[in-house]
PDB file of C-alpha atoms in Angstrom:
ATOM      1  CA  MET I 590      87.736 144.541 298.706  1.00 61.00           C
ATOM      2  CA  GLY I 591      87.771 148.428 299.283  1.00 82.00           C
ATOM      3  CA  GLY I 592      87.576 150.079 302.645  1.00 95.00           C
ATOM      4  CA  TYR I 593      88.410 153.494 304.098  1.00 97.00           C
ATOM      5  CA  LEU I 594      89.985 155.083 306.909  1.00 97.00           C
ATOM      6  CA  PHE I 595      89.447 158.464 308.464  1.00 96.00           C
ATOM      7  CA  TYR I 596      92.336 161.153 308.972  1.00 93.00           C
ATOM      8  CA  PRO I 597      91.789 163.310 312.123  1.00 92.00           C
ATOM      9  CA  PRO I 598      90.127 166.247 310.430  1.00 91.00           C
ATOM     10  CA  ALA I 599      87.548 163.981 308.686  1.00 94.00           C
ATOM     11  CA  ASP I 600      86.998 162.058 311.964  1.00 95.00           C
ATOM     12  CA  ALA I 601      86.255 165.292 313.805  1.00 94.00           C
ATOM     13  CA  ALA I 602      83.982 166.288 311.021  1.00 95.00           C
ATOM     14  CA  GLN I 603      81.957 163.167 311.301  1.00 96.00           C
ATOM     15  CA  ASP I 604      81.820 163.857 315.304  1.00 97.00           C
ATOM     16  CA  ARG I 605      80.342 167.081 314.452  1.00 95.00           C
ATOM     17  CA  ILE I 606      78.036 165.900 311.832  1.00 97.00           C
ATOM     18  CA  TRP I 607      76.683 163.387 314.291  1.00 97.00           C
ATOM     19  CA  LYS I 608      76.198 165.865 317.329  1.00 97.00           C
ATOM     20  CA  ASP I 609      74.629 168.426 314.976  1.00 96.00           C
ATOM     21  CA  THR I 610      72.033 166.141 313.529  1.00 97.00           C
ATOM     22  CA  VAL I 611      71.306 164.867 316.890  1.00 98.00           C
ATOM     23  CA  VAL I 612      70.185 168.336 318.171  1.00 97.00           C
ATOM     24  CA  GLN I 613      68.567 169.505 315.100  1.00 96.00           C
ATOM     25  CA  TRP I 614      66.643 166.417 313.910  1.00 96.00           C
ATOM     26  CA  GLY I 615      67.202 163.766 316.547  1.00 97.00           C
ATOM     27  CA  GLU I 616      69.182 160.541 317.036  1.00 97.00           C
ATOM     28  CA  ALA I 617      67.197 158.601 314.521  1.00 97.00           C
ATOM     29  CA  GLN I 618      68.123 160.739 311.580  1.00 97.00           C
ATOM     30  CA  ALA I 619      71.854 160.976 312.728  1.00 97.00           C
ATOM     31  CA  VAL I 620      71.926 157.203 312.562  1.00 98.00           C
ATOM     32  CA  THR I 621      70.324 157.452 309.039  1.00 97.00           C
ATOM     33  CA  TYR I 622      72.830 159.919 307.735  1.00 97.00           C
ATOM     34  CA  ILE I 623      75.963 158.599 309.610  1.00 97.00           C
ATOM     35  CA  THR I 624      74.962 155.285 308.086  1.00 97.00           C
ATOM     36  CA  GLY I 625      74.298 156.629 304.771  1.00 97.00           C
ATOM     37  CA  LEU I 626      77.655 158.536 304.842  1.00 97.00           C
ATOM     38  CA  HIS I 627      79.522 155.261 305.571  1.00 97.00           C
ATOM     39  CA  ALA I 628      77.610 153.245 302.738  1.00 97.00           C
ATOM     40  CA  HIS I 629      78.652 156.012 300.348  1.00 97.00           C
ATOM     41  CA  LEU I 630      82.447 155.801 301.448  1.00 97.00           C
ATOM     42  CA  GLN I 631      82.219 151.971 301.190  1.00 97.00           C
ATOM     43  CA  LYS I 632      80.907 152.020 297.610  1.00 97.00           C
ATOM     44  CA  LEU I 633      83.258 154.858 296.601  1.00 96.00           C
ATOM     45  CA  SER I 634      86.192 152.464 298.048  1.00 96.00           C
ATOM     46  CA  GLU I 635      84.989 149.881 295.727  1.00 95.00           C
ATOM     47  CA  THR I 636      84.293 151.980 292.588  1.00 95.00           C
ATOM     48  CA  LYS I 637      86.972 154.237 291.223  1.00 92.00           C
ATOM     49  CA  ALA I 638      84.705 155.283 288.448  1.00 92.00           C
ATOM     50  CA  LEU I 639      82.829 157.395 290.865  1.00 94.00           C
ATOM     51  CA  TRP I 640      85.923 159.377 292.054  1.00 95.00           C
ATOM     52  CA  ARG I 641      86.416 162.803 290.672  1.00 92.00           C
ATOM     53  CA  ARG I 642      89.889 164.368 290.744  1.00 88.00           C
ATOM     54  CA  LEU I 643      90.416 167.366 292.761  1.00 80.00           C
ATOM     55  CA  PRO I 644      92.369 170.065 290.790  1.00 73.00           C
ATOM     56  CA  ASN I 645      95.713 170.596 292.726  1.00 61.00           C
ATOM     57  CA  ASP I 646      95.365 174.360 292.614  1.00 61.00           C
ATOM     58  CA  LEU I 647      92.061 174.305 294.299  1.00 61.00           C
ATOM     59  CA  ALA I 648      93.013 174.226 297.908  1.00 54.00           C
ATOM     60  CA  ILE I 649      95.917 171.729 298.183  1.00 55.00           C
ATOM     61  CA  PRO I 650      99.228 173.506 299.840  1.00 55.00           C
ATOM     62  CA  ALA I 651     102.017 173.374 297.050  1.00 53.00           C
ATOM     63  CA  ASP I 652     104.034 171.272 299.281  1.00 53.00           C
ATOM     64  CA  LEU I 653     101.724 168.616 299.650  1.00 57.00           C
ATOM     65  CA  LYS I 654     102.209 166.067 296.883  1.00 62.00           C
ATOM     66  CA  ILE I 655      99.157 164.036 297.012  1.00 69.00           C
ATOM     67  CA  HIS I 656      96.354 163.218 294.508  1.00 78.00           C
ATOM     68  CA  ALA I 657      93.154 164.038 296.009  1.00 84.00           C
ATOM     69  CA  PHE I 658      89.460 163.237 294.813  1.00 91.00           C
ATOM     70  CA  PHE I 659      85.848 164.223 295.944  1.00 92.00           C
ATOM     71  CA  SER I 660      82.419 162.972 295.789  1.00 95.00           C
ATOM     72  CA  ARG I 661      79.437 164.534 297.351  1.00 95.00           C
ATOM     73  CA  TYR I 662      77.166 162.671 299.719  1.00 96.00           C
ATOM     74  CA  GLU I 663      73.780 164.724 300.401  1.00 94.00           C
ATOM     75  CA  ARG I 664      74.695 168.029 302.040  1.00 92.00           C
ATOM     76  CA  HIS I 665      78.743 167.049 302.269  1.00 95.00           C
ATOM     77  CA  TYR I 666      81.622 166.748 300.064  1.00 94.00           C
ATOM     78  CA  LEU I 667      84.061 164.119 300.946  1.00 95.00           C
ATOM     79  CA  PHE I 668      87.581 164.676 300.129  1.00 90.00           C
ATOM     80  CA  PHE I 669      89.999 161.450 299.950  1.00 93.00           C
ATOM     81  CA  ARG I 670      93.113 159.864 298.633  1.00 90.00           C
ATOM     82  CA  GLU I 671      93.883 156.421 297.437  1.00 92.00           C
ATOM     83  CA  LEU I 672      96.294 154.633 300.146  1.00 92.00           C
ATOM     84  CA  PRO I 673      99.111 152.184 298.947  1.00 91.00           C
ATOM     85  CA  SER I 674      96.800 149.432 300.737  1.00 93.00           C
ATOM     86  CA  GLY I 675      93.976 150.127 298.141  1.00 91.00           C
ATOM     87  CA  LYS I 676      91.897 151.616 300.736  1.00 95.00           C
ATOM     88  CA  ILE I 677      90.756 155.459 300.806  1.00 96.00           C
ATOM     89  CA  GLY I 678      91.883 157.560 303.259  1.00 94.00           C
ATOM     90  CA  VAL I 679      89.116 160.281 304.128  1.00 95.00           C
ATOM     91  CA  LEU I 680      91.097 163.830 304.358  1.00 92.00           C
ATOM     92  CA  ALA I 681      88.173 166.036 304.936  1.00 91.00           C
ATOM     93  CA  ILE I 682      84.161 166.224 305.145  1.00 95.00           C
ATOM     94  CA  LEU I 683      82.836 169.696 304.563  1.00 92.00           C
ATOM     95  CA  HIS I 684      79.155 170.824 304.348  1.00 90.00           C
ATOM     96  CA  ASP I 685      78.051 172.348 301.058  1.00 80.00           C
ATOM     97  CA  ARG I 686      77.491 175.965 302.868  1.00 83.00           C
ATOM     98  CA  MET I 687      80.988 176.025 304.216  1.00 74.00           C
ATOM     99  CA  ASP I 688      83.803 178.120 302.096  1.00 71.00           C
ATOM    100  CA  ILE I 689      85.088 174.867 300.447  1.00 69.00           C
ATOM    101  CA  PRO I 690      88.495 175.951 299.293  1.00 69.00           C
ATOM    102  CA  VAL I 691      89.295 177.765 302.696  1.00 71.00           C
ATOM    103  CA  ARG I 692      88.293 174.959 304.927  1.00 71.00           C
ATOM    104  CA  LEU I 693      89.760 172.596 302.650  1.00 74.00           C
ATOM    105  CA  HIS I 694      93.214 174.095 302.589  1.00 67.00           C
ATOM    106  CA  GLU I 695      92.741 174.382 306.659  1.00 70.00           C
ATOM    107  CA  ASP I 696      92.084 170.673 306.915  1.00 70.00           C
ATOM    108  CA  LEU I 697      95.026 169.684 304.382  1.00 69.00           C
ATOM    109  CA  ILE I 698      97.712 172.023 305.842  1.00 70.00           C
ATOM    110  CA  GLY I 699      98.320 169.541 308.530  1.00 65.00           C
ATOM    111  CA  PHE I 700      99.565 166.928 305.949  1.00 62.00           C
ATOM    112  CA  ALA I 701     102.152 169.203 304.310  1.00 54.00           C
ATOM    113  CA  ASP I 702     104.805 167.588 306.249  1.00 47.00           C
ATOM    114  CA  LYS I 703     104.209 164.178 305.438  1.00 50.00           C
ATOM    115  CA  SER I 704     104.923 162.221 302.111  1.00 43.00           C
ATOM    116  CA  GLU I 705     102.626 160.626 299.757  1.00 44.00           C
ATOM    117  CA  ASP I 706     103.090 157.249 301.387  1.00 42.00           C
ATOM    118  CA  SER I 707     101.596 158.350 304.682  1.00 43.00           C
TER     119      SER I 707
END
């Protein structure tokens, strides 16, 4: 079954990736990249063997009680969690040139007030 949902920071990142790719390389390349990103997310949602556990001390705020995972798609790192429904919830999408620990912490700090069941 699988499937995936975007949390707001990841959804906003997807929009930025689209816009930046259109400006830099054109709409056809943006379609190719975003389509590939979604295919990768679908494959992740169906294949737990591809998941890599994110160390809790890397960037997850101490009061945030989630188990996060990551994967790489071309130039981006995808951070996600397993949802009670069995789908994955995409928490953040970060470019490999970003300061990953700092940016991931910024994206995840908004989840600190939510429980693991969210």
